[in-house]
Amino acid sequence: MSATTTQERPAPAAPVQGSEDGRIGLRANLRHIGALVRRNALQIKQNPESMADALLMPIVFTLLFVYVFGGAIAGEDGGYPNWIVPGLMAMMGLSIAMAVGTGVHEDFSKGVMDRFRSMPIARSSVLIAKVVVEIGRLLVTMAVLLVVGLAVGMELNGRWLELLAAVGLSTLFGASLTWIFILLGLTMSSAQAIQGMAFMVMMPLQFGSSIFVPTETMPGWLQAFADVNPLSQLAEASRNLINGTGEVGGPALSVVLWSVGITLVTAPLAISKFRKKV
Amino acid sequence: MTRVNTPGRGRNAVEVRGLVKHFGETKAVDGIDLDVREGTVMGVLGPNGAGKTTLVRCLSTLLIPDAGTATVAGYDVVRQPRALRRTIGLTGQYASVDEKLSGWENLYMIGRLLDFSRAEARRRADELLERFSLTEAAKRPVGKYSGGMRRRLDLAASMIGRPRVLYLDEPTTGLDPRTRNEVWDEVKRIVADGNTVLLTTQYMEEAEQLATELTVVDHGKVIAEGTVRELKAKVGGRTLLVRPVDPDQLPVMTAAVAEAGLDGIAGAGTDPAGEALSVPIISDEQLTAVVGLLGARGYGIADISIHLPSLDEVFLSITGRPAAKTDEAEEETAKA
């Protein structure tokens, strides 16, 4: 195109959306998030290894727990897959979210973020797109987990709807955790510090819970912690949903409340951090 | 969206008054006044750390100034940031494009973020890739682009929304001379289209090539302003160096130029190395006149070069002290 074409063409000027003060409408906002999700998805396509953790983690953990620890923990009555797979579903959300911190740190120190922040889009849309992509990764991980779980002997007995509900709960909780790690990634100054911090958060939550083993054998103080740990609540809700073994409402409500609470606190903090980042 | 206020040609696209931005003890921008008229290129010249980038970041709403006011296309940077963002294009010091995406995907994404329809975003991406000679590299990831291609894509990305004001923050820093010329050509085309540009640079030569008016900043303050010609007159312009085929002819050649009485040429001498004729000039006409004179008299010329005032010399002559960071003198060599 010639140098003068920009002048001749009746320019479909960029600002077709937005009001007088440039406020961004809902539809425009969704379109922006869509374009940014596409960016993240293309990055994964360009660098497929970045999906390795999401694909391998459920396989490794399921095999590890069922074949290495399963015999010792559950004896030989064979019900362990039905116990551990819902627990691992809860764990996957935490593990996927944890990796977001370092990714955000790297991504958000790049020049392209300056472009996004100088464009007429809601700055939150950059972060929301990140969360949407992580939800996608989490769903892939859970699909792999369930395939492996069924292969090693988990039995559903036709409880597909309950399974879907359990996946939904784990996804909701995982998405709320993503905000915590985005906030960490935006706050801390180095990738190592973020990783160290992420482990400090993850270890006690993960092992001080009923994900891997029943809490009955824990000392009283730890049992008290494990029982209020939202990961225990999530594991319990998922187990009871999938196995039809006990109460669902209480633990499920607790998970929903935790998820909403975490999101309401950390999402605005993360967005404001991103807005002010120099 | 209708604009609150539509500046016409000759009016100010950018108005900055007493702008201040401090980072702790560092006074990055310390009371800058600046006007950029619609359709002109304002060059902001200064050494590393002079506050140029901080100024651009304030004007693109990436930083909130501590004091002072600034408007772009009539919108206030603090009170109307969202509306302001619709009127600007930003090309930073480092490429502000996504290295993992292809060139086309980068431009398409930005089109979509600017509310173009899918079809329009596609067309605009194709159009700009062609205009910036990147069509062949359209599908390659930007990480595999050369430095010059990346800057060109960056420029293309900034042009998608047809911004009223384009910021170019040190567009050629870190590029080799050939690539630098390539980027300059693109910027000149953008300017020829009548765009308003705010350019920051560390290079006197770059400012000369691209800007119509200059503001020289140092330590967050404006220390000189005017047209390129005015500032050059202050600094003393360029020096023409002519190396004869036969070094023995140097004295007669020097005398010939000194005595010819060419317009505006105040004296010819020999360079410190004693190898070339040295003539201070301020215009291309003078260059042609000197070379023409020597040619007409039948002297053999082996090499012609032009020594431009370095940023250091500019600073030295304006402030009486060297710039914060020394910069090598720019040399332009043409084989005769």
XYZ file of C-alpha atoms in Angstrom:
614
model
C 0.000 0.000 0.000
C 1.244 3.458 -0.766
C 2.272 5.921 1.862
C -0.758 8.081 1.311
C -3.469 5.449 1.443
C -4.067 5.994 5.143
C -5.126 9.521 4.299
C -7.333 8.684 1.343
C -9.295 5.835 2.868
C -12.288 7.014 4.864
C -10.755 5.740 8.062
C -12.850 3.276 10.049
C -11.356 4.990 13.058
C -10.420 2.778 15.959
C -12.821 4.240 18.484
C -16.089 2.638 17.422
C -16.905 1.563 20.968
C -16.965 3.338 24.276
C -18.690 6.393 25.560
C -17.617 10.012 25.820
C -15.127 9.423 28.624
C -13.847 6.284 26.934
C -15.475 3.861 29.364
C -15.404 0.342 27.954
C -18.692 -1.472 27.444
C -19.318 -5.111 28.345
C -19.314 -6.407 24.780
C -16.082 -4.604 23.959
C -14.612 -5.946 27.178
C -15.504 -9.525 26.232
C -13.999 -8.992 22.775
C -10.767 -7.715 24.322
C -10.588 -10.672 26.694
C -11.187 -12.966 23.719
C -8.311 -11.412 21.754
C -6.005 -11.759 24.775
C -7.067 -15.375 25.410
C -6.211 -16.060 21.790
C -2.776 -14.549 22.428
C -2.165 -16.890 25.368
C -3.477 -19.883 23.432
C -1.196 -19.086 20.484
C 1.742 -18.887 22.876
C 0.953 -22.413 24.055
C 0.674 -23.569 20.453
C 4.034 -21.965 19.702
C 5.594 -23.597 22.742
C 3.780 -26.927 23.328
C 6.195 -27.921 26.116
C 4.419 -25.405 28.304
C 1.550 -27.911 28.446
C 3.850 -30.718 29.640
C 3.177 -30.096 33.341
C -0.562 -29.993 32.795
C -0.476 -33.319 30.931
C 2.158 -35.248 32.904
C 1.349 -34.190 36.459
C -1.970 -36.064 36.685
C -0.434 -39.200 35.174
C 2.608 -39.217 37.468
C 0.646 -38.455 40.627
C -2.096 -40.967 39.970
C 0.368 -43.775 39.259
C 2.546 -42.750 42.201
C -0.272 -42.727 44.704
C -2.193 -45.743 43.457
C 0.790 -48.069 42.975
C 3.451 -46.768 45.401
C 1.484 -45.452 48.386
C -1.907 -46.989 47.695
C -1.102 -50.461 49.021
C 0.338 -49.127 52.259
C -2.362 -46.533 52.849
C -5.474 -48.388 51.836
C -4.456 -52.021 52.144
C -5.627 -54.375 49.437
C -9.355 -53.774 49.330
C -8.937 -51.872 46.043
C -11.012 -48.748 46.819
C -8.050 -46.378 46.844
C -8.443 -44.924 43.303
C -11.929 -43.750 44.255
C -10.394 -42.091 47.291
C -7.293 -40.538 45.751
C -8.572 -39.313 42.355
C -11.054 -36.801 43.847
C -8.245 -35.719 46.198
C -5.885 -35.223 43.282
C -8.572 -33.205 41.491
C -8.407 -30.759 44.373
C -4.610 -30.748 44.277
C -4.369 -30.091 40.522
C -6.023 -26.681 40.859
C -3.375 -25.642 43.372
C -0.498 -26.988 41.285
C -1.668 -25.363 38.050
C -2.302 -22.043 39.791
C 1.102 -22.160 41.442
C 2.919 -22.126 38.108
C 1.059 -18.944 37.109
C 3.110 -16.738 39.447
C 6.412 -17.137 37.628
C 4.712 -17.007 34.218
C 2.983 -13.743 35.075
C 6.229 -12.312 36.392
C 8.012 -13.087 33.127
C 5.160 -12.114 30.831
C 4.343 -8.868 32.577
C 7.859 -7.512 32.544
C 7.801 -7.555 28.724
C 7.386 -4.539 26.484
C 4.076 -5.772 25.098
C 2.444 -5.076 28.494
C 3.261 -1.374 28.021
C 1.374 -1.518 24.767
C -1.630 -3.166 26.426
C -1.585 -0.633 29.232
C -1.451 2.288 26.807
C -4.395 0.967 24.776
C -8.087 1.773 25.249
C -8.925 -1.519 26.947
C -9.850 -2.293 30.528
C -6.583 -3.238 32.185
C -8.361 -6.019 34.077
C -9.000 -7.795 30.762
C -5.305 -8.716 30.503
C -5.505 -10.526 33.857
C -8.931 -12.042 33.274
C -7.657 -13.510 29.988
C -4.816 -15.124 31.939
C -7.282 -16.687 34.387
C -9.455 -17.972 31.528
C -6.443 -19.676 29.938
C -5.452 -21.248 33.266
C -8.983 -22.589 33.661
C -8.545 -24.180 30.243
C -5.264 -25.764 31.320
C -6.875 -26.999 34.519
C -9.733 -28.627 32.579
C -7.219 -30.429 30.355
C -5.356 -31.638 33.445
C -8.538 -32.920 35.044
C -9.567 -34.712 31.852
C -6.215 -36.521 31.824
C -6.544 -37.272 35.530
C -9.959 -38.839 35.061
C -8.858 -40.951 32.102
C -5.874 -42.267 34.077
C -8.033 -42.693 37.161
C -10.589 -44.781 35.306
C -7.756 -46.800 33.762
C -6.318 -47.721 37.171
C -9.632 -48.836 38.557
C -11.700 -45.844 39.668
C -15.402 -46.728 39.458
C -18.093 -44.192 38.651
C -21.178 -46.398 38.621
C -22.916 -43.967 36.279
C -22.429 -40.912 38.500
C -21.404 -38.697 35.554
C -23.401 -35.638 36.597
C -21.904 -35.774 40.071
C -18.471 -36.090 38.475
C -19.161 -32.948 36.426
C -20.214 -31.125 39.569
C -16.971 -32.165 41.261
C -14.951 -30.929 38.272
C -16.876 -27.655 38.429
C -16.083 -27.176 42.119
C -12.392 -27.919 41.593
C -12.280 -25.503 38.649
C -13.964 -22.748 40.633
C -11.527 -23.156 43.496
C -8.534 -23.434 41.119
C -9.565 -20.201 39.367
C -9.702 -18.344 42.675
C -6.220 -19.653 43.560
C -4.958 -18.344 40.209
C -5.691 -14.791 41.401
C -3.511 -15.322 44.483
C -0.558 -16.378 42.371
C -1.102 -13.606 39.810
C -0.968 -11.167 42.719
C 2.239 -12.830 43.978
C 3.750 -12.693 40.490
C 2.986 -8.986 40.195
C 4.178 -8.174 43.710
C 7.438 -10.038 44.126
C 10.583 -8.969 42.371
C 12.155 -12.229 41.242
C 10.989 -15.538 39.842
C 12.899 -17.445 42.551
C 11.224 -15.515 45.328
C 7.830 -16.251 43.787
C 8.630 -19.943 43.521
C 9.845 -20.094 47.117
C 6.755 -18.279 48.329
C 4.491 -20.509 46.265
C 5.995 -23.620 47.856
C 5.604 -22.205 51.339
C 1.911 -21.674 50.636
C 1.400 -24.958 48.854
C 3.133 -27.500 51.085
C 1.171 -27.064 54.309
C -2.109 -26.649 52.452
C -1.547 -29.756 50.388
C -0.254 -32.135 53.038
C -2.216 -30.714 55.940
C -5.397 -31.849 54.247
C -7.437 -34.934 53.519
C -6.270 -35.012 49.895
C -3.971 -37.992 50.289
C -4.937 -39.627 53.593
C -7.876 -39.483 56.024
C -7.313 -36.919 58.770
C -8.248 -39.312 61.619
C -4.660 -40.416 62.234
C -3.312 -36.854 62.486
C -2.566 -35.225 65.856
C -5.400 -33.070 67.143
C -3.982 -29.645 66.224
C -3.177 -30.766 62.700
C -6.551 -32.404 62.348
C -8.188 -29.122 63.316
C -6.181 -27.324 60.620
C -6.832 -30.027 58.028
C -10.558 -29.973 58.675
C -10.921 -26.251 57.948
C -8.437 -26.376 55.057
C -10.483 -25.599 51.937
C -8.556 -28.282 50.065
C -9.925 -30.879 52.514
C -13.399 -29.485 52.028
C -12.947 -29.661 48.274
C -11.580 -33.221 48.405
C -14.424 -34.276 50.667
C -17.101 -32.669 48.504
C -15.644 -34.310 45.379
C -15.355 -37.712 47.070
C -18.879 -37.629 48.356
C -20.161 -36.495 44.960
C -18.330 -39.158 42.971
C -18.746 -42.030 45.451
C -22.141 -41.060 46.846
C -20.709 -41.682 50.321
C -21.765 -38.760 52.427
C -22.819 -35.179 52.832
C -22.081 -32.864 49.880
C -23.857 -29.600 50.706
C -21.722 -28.478 53.676
C -18.258 -28.951 52.186
C -19.424 -27.755 48.738
C -20.825 -24.545 50.209
C -17.613 -24.035 52.124
C -15.586 -24.405 48.888
C -17.824 -21.925 47.066
C -17.514 -19.417 49.898
C -13.730 -19.813 50.034
C -13.494 -19.379 46.247
C -15.659 -16.273 46.181
C -13.866 -14.838 49.216
C -10.379 -15.416 47.787
C -11.378 -13.927 44.432
C -13.055 -10.887 45.983
C -9.931 -10.090 47.985
C -7.108 -10.950 45.597
C -8.546 -10.060 42.163
C -9.006 -6.326 42.886
C -5.577 -6.214 44.536
C -3.974 -7.885 41.510
C -5.761 -5.561 39.069
C -4.737 -2.477 41.003
C -1.161 -3.786 41.192
C -1.135 -4.291 37.426
C -2.588 -0.828 36.836
C 0.116 0.851 38.891
C 3.041 -1.304 37.833
C 5.804 0.979 36.537
C -17.206 8.363 20.195
C -17.071 12.089 19.596
C -14.038 14.023 20.619
C -14.304 16.710 23.229
C -12.065 18.973 21.261
C -10.582 18.514 17.838
C -7.342 20.371 17.354
C -6.794 21.543 13.791
C -3.510 21.898 12.003
C -1.264 24.469 13.603
C -2.807 23.876 17.006
C -1.113 21.923 19.708
C -1.601 18.167 19.676
C 0.414 17.878 22.871
C 0.606 20.499 25.604
C 2.760 19.946 28.657
C 2.981 22.477 31.484
C 5.293 22.179 34.478
C 5.258 18.376 34.405
C 6.980 16.719 37.358
C 7.630 13.047 38.066
C 9.979 11.974 40.834
C 11.051 8.471 41.803
C 12.130 8.851 45.396
C 15.164 11.118 45.275
C 15.471 10.968 41.496
C 13.829 13.900 39.756
C 13.225 12.098 36.462
C 11.025 14.883 35.071
C 11.454 18.160 36.877
C 9.110 20.807 35.480
C 8.969 20.292 31.717
C 6.991 22.559 29.359
C 6.462 21.272 25.846
C 4.186 22.011 22.883
C 3.874 19.786 19.857
C 1.948 21.326 16.979
C -0.435 19.126 15.001
C 1.306 17.562 12.003
C 4.864 18.229 13.158
C 7.643 16.074 14.544
C 8.977 17.162 17.899
C 12.340 15.691 18.766
C 13.191 15.395 22.444
C 16.958 15.134 22.582
C 18.925 14.184 25.642
C 21.400 11.719 27.093
C 20.523 8.508 28.899
C 18.679 9.261 32.110
C 17.636 12.760 31.024
C 13.968 11.939 31.660
C 12.851 11.361 28.073
C 11.259 7.976 28.658
C 9.569 9.113 31.871
C 8.054 12.016 29.915
C 6.708 9.671 27.231
C 5.362 7.286 29.872
C 3.508 10.143 31.561
C 2.066 11.230 28.214
C 0.890 7.687 27.432
C -0.829 7.242 30.836
C 1.637 4.576 31.977
C 2.802 6.862 34.771
C 0.809 9.394 36.739
C 2.714 12.682 37.044
C 3.346 14.152 40.504
C 2.586 17.713 39.411
C 1.848 19.827 36.359
C -0.597 19.174 33.544
C -0.451 17.516 30.160
C -3.044 17.132 27.437
C -2.898 15.055 24.279
C -5.421 15.796 21.520
C -7.265 17.842 24.125
C -7.529 15.024 26.679
C -5.990 15.346 30.114
C -3.512 12.566 30.986
C -4.801 12.256 34.536
C -8.511 13.007 34.228
C -9.292 11.440 30.828
C -6.818 8.570 30.456
C -9.236 6.199 28.721
C -10.209 8.689 26.016
C -6.584 9.723 25.639
C -5.481 6.129 24.982
C -7.683 6.093 21.878
C -5.670 8.893 20.319
C -2.106 7.681 20.809
C 0.299 5.077 19.435
C 3.351 4.050 21.432
C 6.585 2.497 20.236
C 8.881 1.926 23.169
C 12.635 1.539 23.471
C 12.277 -2.210 23.480
C 9.914 -3.873 21.038
C 6.403 -3.717 22.475
C 5.131 -6.671 20.490
C 4.664 -10.288 21.565
C 7.761 -12.263 20.604
C 6.026 -15.622 20.715
C 3.334 -14.611 18.241
C 3.798 -14.153 14.513
C 3.875 -10.654 13.037
C 0.403 -11.095 11.597
C -1.064 -12.396 14.860
C 0.396 -9.422 16.717
C -1.241 -6.926 14.377
C -4.530 -8.831 14.275
C -4.649 -8.953 18.071
C -4.056 -5.214 18.363
C -6.748 -4.578 15.734
C -9.220 -6.609 17.773
C -8.215 -4.806 20.970
C -8.952 -1.550 19.117
C -12.472 -2.772 18.384
C -12.025 -3.516 14.683
C -14.293 -6.256 13.365
C -12.564 -9.563 12.554
C -12.579 -8.784 8.829
C -11.327 -5.235 9.333
C -8.599 -6.373 11.748
C -7.463 -8.978 9.204
C -7.394 -6.427 6.406
C -5.568 -3.853 8.474
C -2.947 -6.438 9.510
C -2.322 -7.447 5.871
C -2.231 -3.810 4.790
C 0.310 -2.736 7.401
C 2.536 -5.795 6.952
C 2.745 -4.904 3.284
C 3.364 -1.260 3.936
C 6.216 -2.035 6.322
C 7.647 -4.705 3.974
C 6.963 -7.568 6.358
C 4.534 -9.639 4.264
C 7.042 -12.448 3.761
C 7.738 -12.690 7.478
C 4.044 -12.418 8.395
C 3.722 -15.981 9.697
C 7.076 -16.232 11.484
C 7.256 -15.724 15.259
C 8.563 -12.251 16.066
C 11.289 -13.794 18.244
C 12.965 -14.876 15.009
C 12.854 -11.397 13.440
C 15.963 -9.245 13.032
C 16.249 -6.078 15.119
C 15.142 -3.875 12.222
C 12.154 -6.056 11.356
C 11.050 -5.994 14.962
C 11.130 -2.187 15.061
C 9.209 -2.032 11.799
C 6.559 -4.365 13.211
C 6.472 -2.226 16.317
C 5.825 0.848 14.155
C 3.136 -1.039 12.226
C 1.503 -2.050 15.513
C 1.453 1.563 16.661
C -0.166 2.676 13.385
C -3.115 0.247 13.446
C -5.489 2.582 15.241
C -4.431 5.571 13.080
C -3.275 7.479 16.150
C -3.432 11.266 16.184
C -0.178 11.388 18.085
C 2.569 8.808 17.715
C 5.256 8.452 20.392
C 8.564 7.040 19.263
C 10.761 6.442 22.274
C 14.340 6.032 21.018
C 13.218 4.117 17.928
C 16.727 3.198 16.752
C 18.717 2.780 19.959
C 20.773 -0.393 19.686
C 20.385 -0.773 15.911
C 23.276 -0.907 13.461
C 23.598 2.067 11.044
C 22.040 0.291 8.057
C 19.007 -0.834 10.058
C 18.775 2.610 11.565
C 18.402 4.108 8.090
C 15.697 1.565 7.332
C 13.706 2.630 10.403
C 14.265 6.309 9.580
C 12.781 5.772 6.123
C 9.655 4.282 7.680
C 9.358 7.120 10.179
C 9.749 9.656 7.358
C 6.867 8.032 5.505
C 4.708 8.175 8.610
C 5.579 11.850 8.976
C 4.873 12.515 5.291
C 1.325 11.256 5.906
C 0.810 14.231 8.193
C 1.002 12.426 11.533
C 2.022 14.193 14.700
C 5.068 12.550 16.195
C 6.868 12.941 19.501
C 10.312 11.422 19.087
C 12.902 10.925 21.778
C 16.496 10.262 20.871
C 20.060 10.353 22.104
C 21.396 11.026 18.631
C 21.779 14.509 17.191
C 21.829 12.977 13.729
C 18.511 11.213 14.292
C 16.893 14.404 15.521
C 18.249 16.185 12.437
C 16.921 13.528 10.089
C 13.423 13.286 11.502
C 12.409 16.234 13.641
C 11.226 19.677 12.621
C 11.591 21.093 16.083
C 13.789 20.108 18.985
C 13.637 20.239 22.732
C 16.881 19.414 24.502
C 16.428 17.952 27.988
C 18.867 17.074 30.714
C 18.273 16.097 34.344
C 14.517 16.321 33.806
C 14.607 19.943 32.599
C 14.379 21.633 29.217
C 17.745 23.263 28.537
C 17.220 24.430 24.955
C 14.519 24.487 22.313
C 14.087 25.594 18.744
C 14.247 24.345 15.196
C 17.014 21.992 14.181
C 18.590 24.841 12.202
C 18.535 27.188 15.179
C 20.134 24.663 17.468
C 22.721 23.725 14.898
C 23.649 27.339 14.462
C 24.205 27.445 18.206
C 26.327 24.337 18.120
C 28.298 25.206 14.990
C 27.091 22.679 12.444
C 29.196 20.067 10.723
C 32.769 19.799 9.581
C 33.616 18.698 6.054
C 36.837 16.695 5.735
C 38.404 16.276 2.272
C 41.420 14.001 1.856
C 43.403 14.693 -1.339
C 44.909 11.943 -3.511
C 48.243 13.753 -3.248
C 48.921 14.919 0.334
C 51.346 17.523 -0.978
C 48.430 19.422 -2.503
C 46.839 19.991 0.871
C 48.231 23.518 1.451
C 47.207 24.786 -2.002
C 43.744 23.263 -1.667
C 43.295 24.874 1.744
C 44.337 28.215 0.329
C 42.027 27.809 -2.662
C 38.975 27.235 -0.454
C 39.930 29.987 1.986
C 40.353 32.497 -0.799
C 37.355 31.512 -2.931
C 34.939 33.477 -0.750
C 32.189 30.842 -0.791
C 28.944 31.891 0.851
C 29.035 31.460 4.610
C 32.347 29.648 4.738
C 34.478 31.266 7.333
C 37.738 29.455 7.110
C 39.460 26.330 5.926
C 42.230 24.514 7.698
C 43.928 21.192 8.071
C 42.596 18.468 10.365
C 44.639 17.585 13.468
C 46.154 14.534 11.755
C 47.386 16.727 8.925
C 45.846 14.456 6.294
C 42.707 16.268 5.226
C 41.279 19.659 4.466
C 38.828 20.680 7.173
C 35.955 23.142 6.479
C 33.172 24.015 8.954
C 29.834 24.047 7.090
C 26.195 24.486 8.045
C 24.398 23.551 4.827
C 24.454 20.978 2.049
C 24.870 23.794 -0.476
C 28.180 24.708 1.124
C 29.281 21.092 0.929
C 28.481 21.017 -2.787
C 30.200 24.348 -3.326
C 33.454 23.256 -1.657
C 33.609 19.908 -3.434
C 32.603 21.564 -6.728
C 35.339 24.168 -6.368
C 38.031 21.573 -5.693
C 36.812 19.443 -8.598
C 36.725 22.409 -10.984
C 40.310 23.291 -10.068
C 41.314 19.747 -10.927
C 42.439 18.499 -7.490
C 42.205 14.733 -6.972
C 39.967 13.799 -4.037
C 40.510 10.418 -2.336
C 37.861 10.607 0.372
C 35.164 12.951 1.667
C 33.671 12.658 5.137
C 31.411 14.771 7.294
C 31.946 15.091 10.983
C 28.682 15.879 12.756
C 28.569 17.498 16.160
C 28.164 14.750 18.697
C 25.577 14.987 21.416
C 28.447 15.809 23.703
C 29.408 18.806 21.618
C 25.779 19.968 21.586
C 25.646 19.736 25.336
C 28.986 21.320 25.787
C 27.966 24.327 23.742
C 24.544 24.693 25.403
C 25.406 23.981 29.005
C 29.137 24.440 29.093
C 29.576 20.954 30.499
C 29.569 17.456 29.015
C 26.388 15.367 28.826
C 25.680 12.868 31.584
C 26.763 10.053 29.320
C 29.288 10.557 26.553
C 28.325 9.525 23.088
C 30.655 8.854 20.228
C 30.832 11.368 17.414
C 28.793 10.369 14.421
C 30.734 9.965 11.226
C 29.277 9.826 7.779
C 31.624 8.698 5.087
C 31.124 8.972 1.365
C 33.659 7.606 -1.048
C 34.482 10.085 -3.752
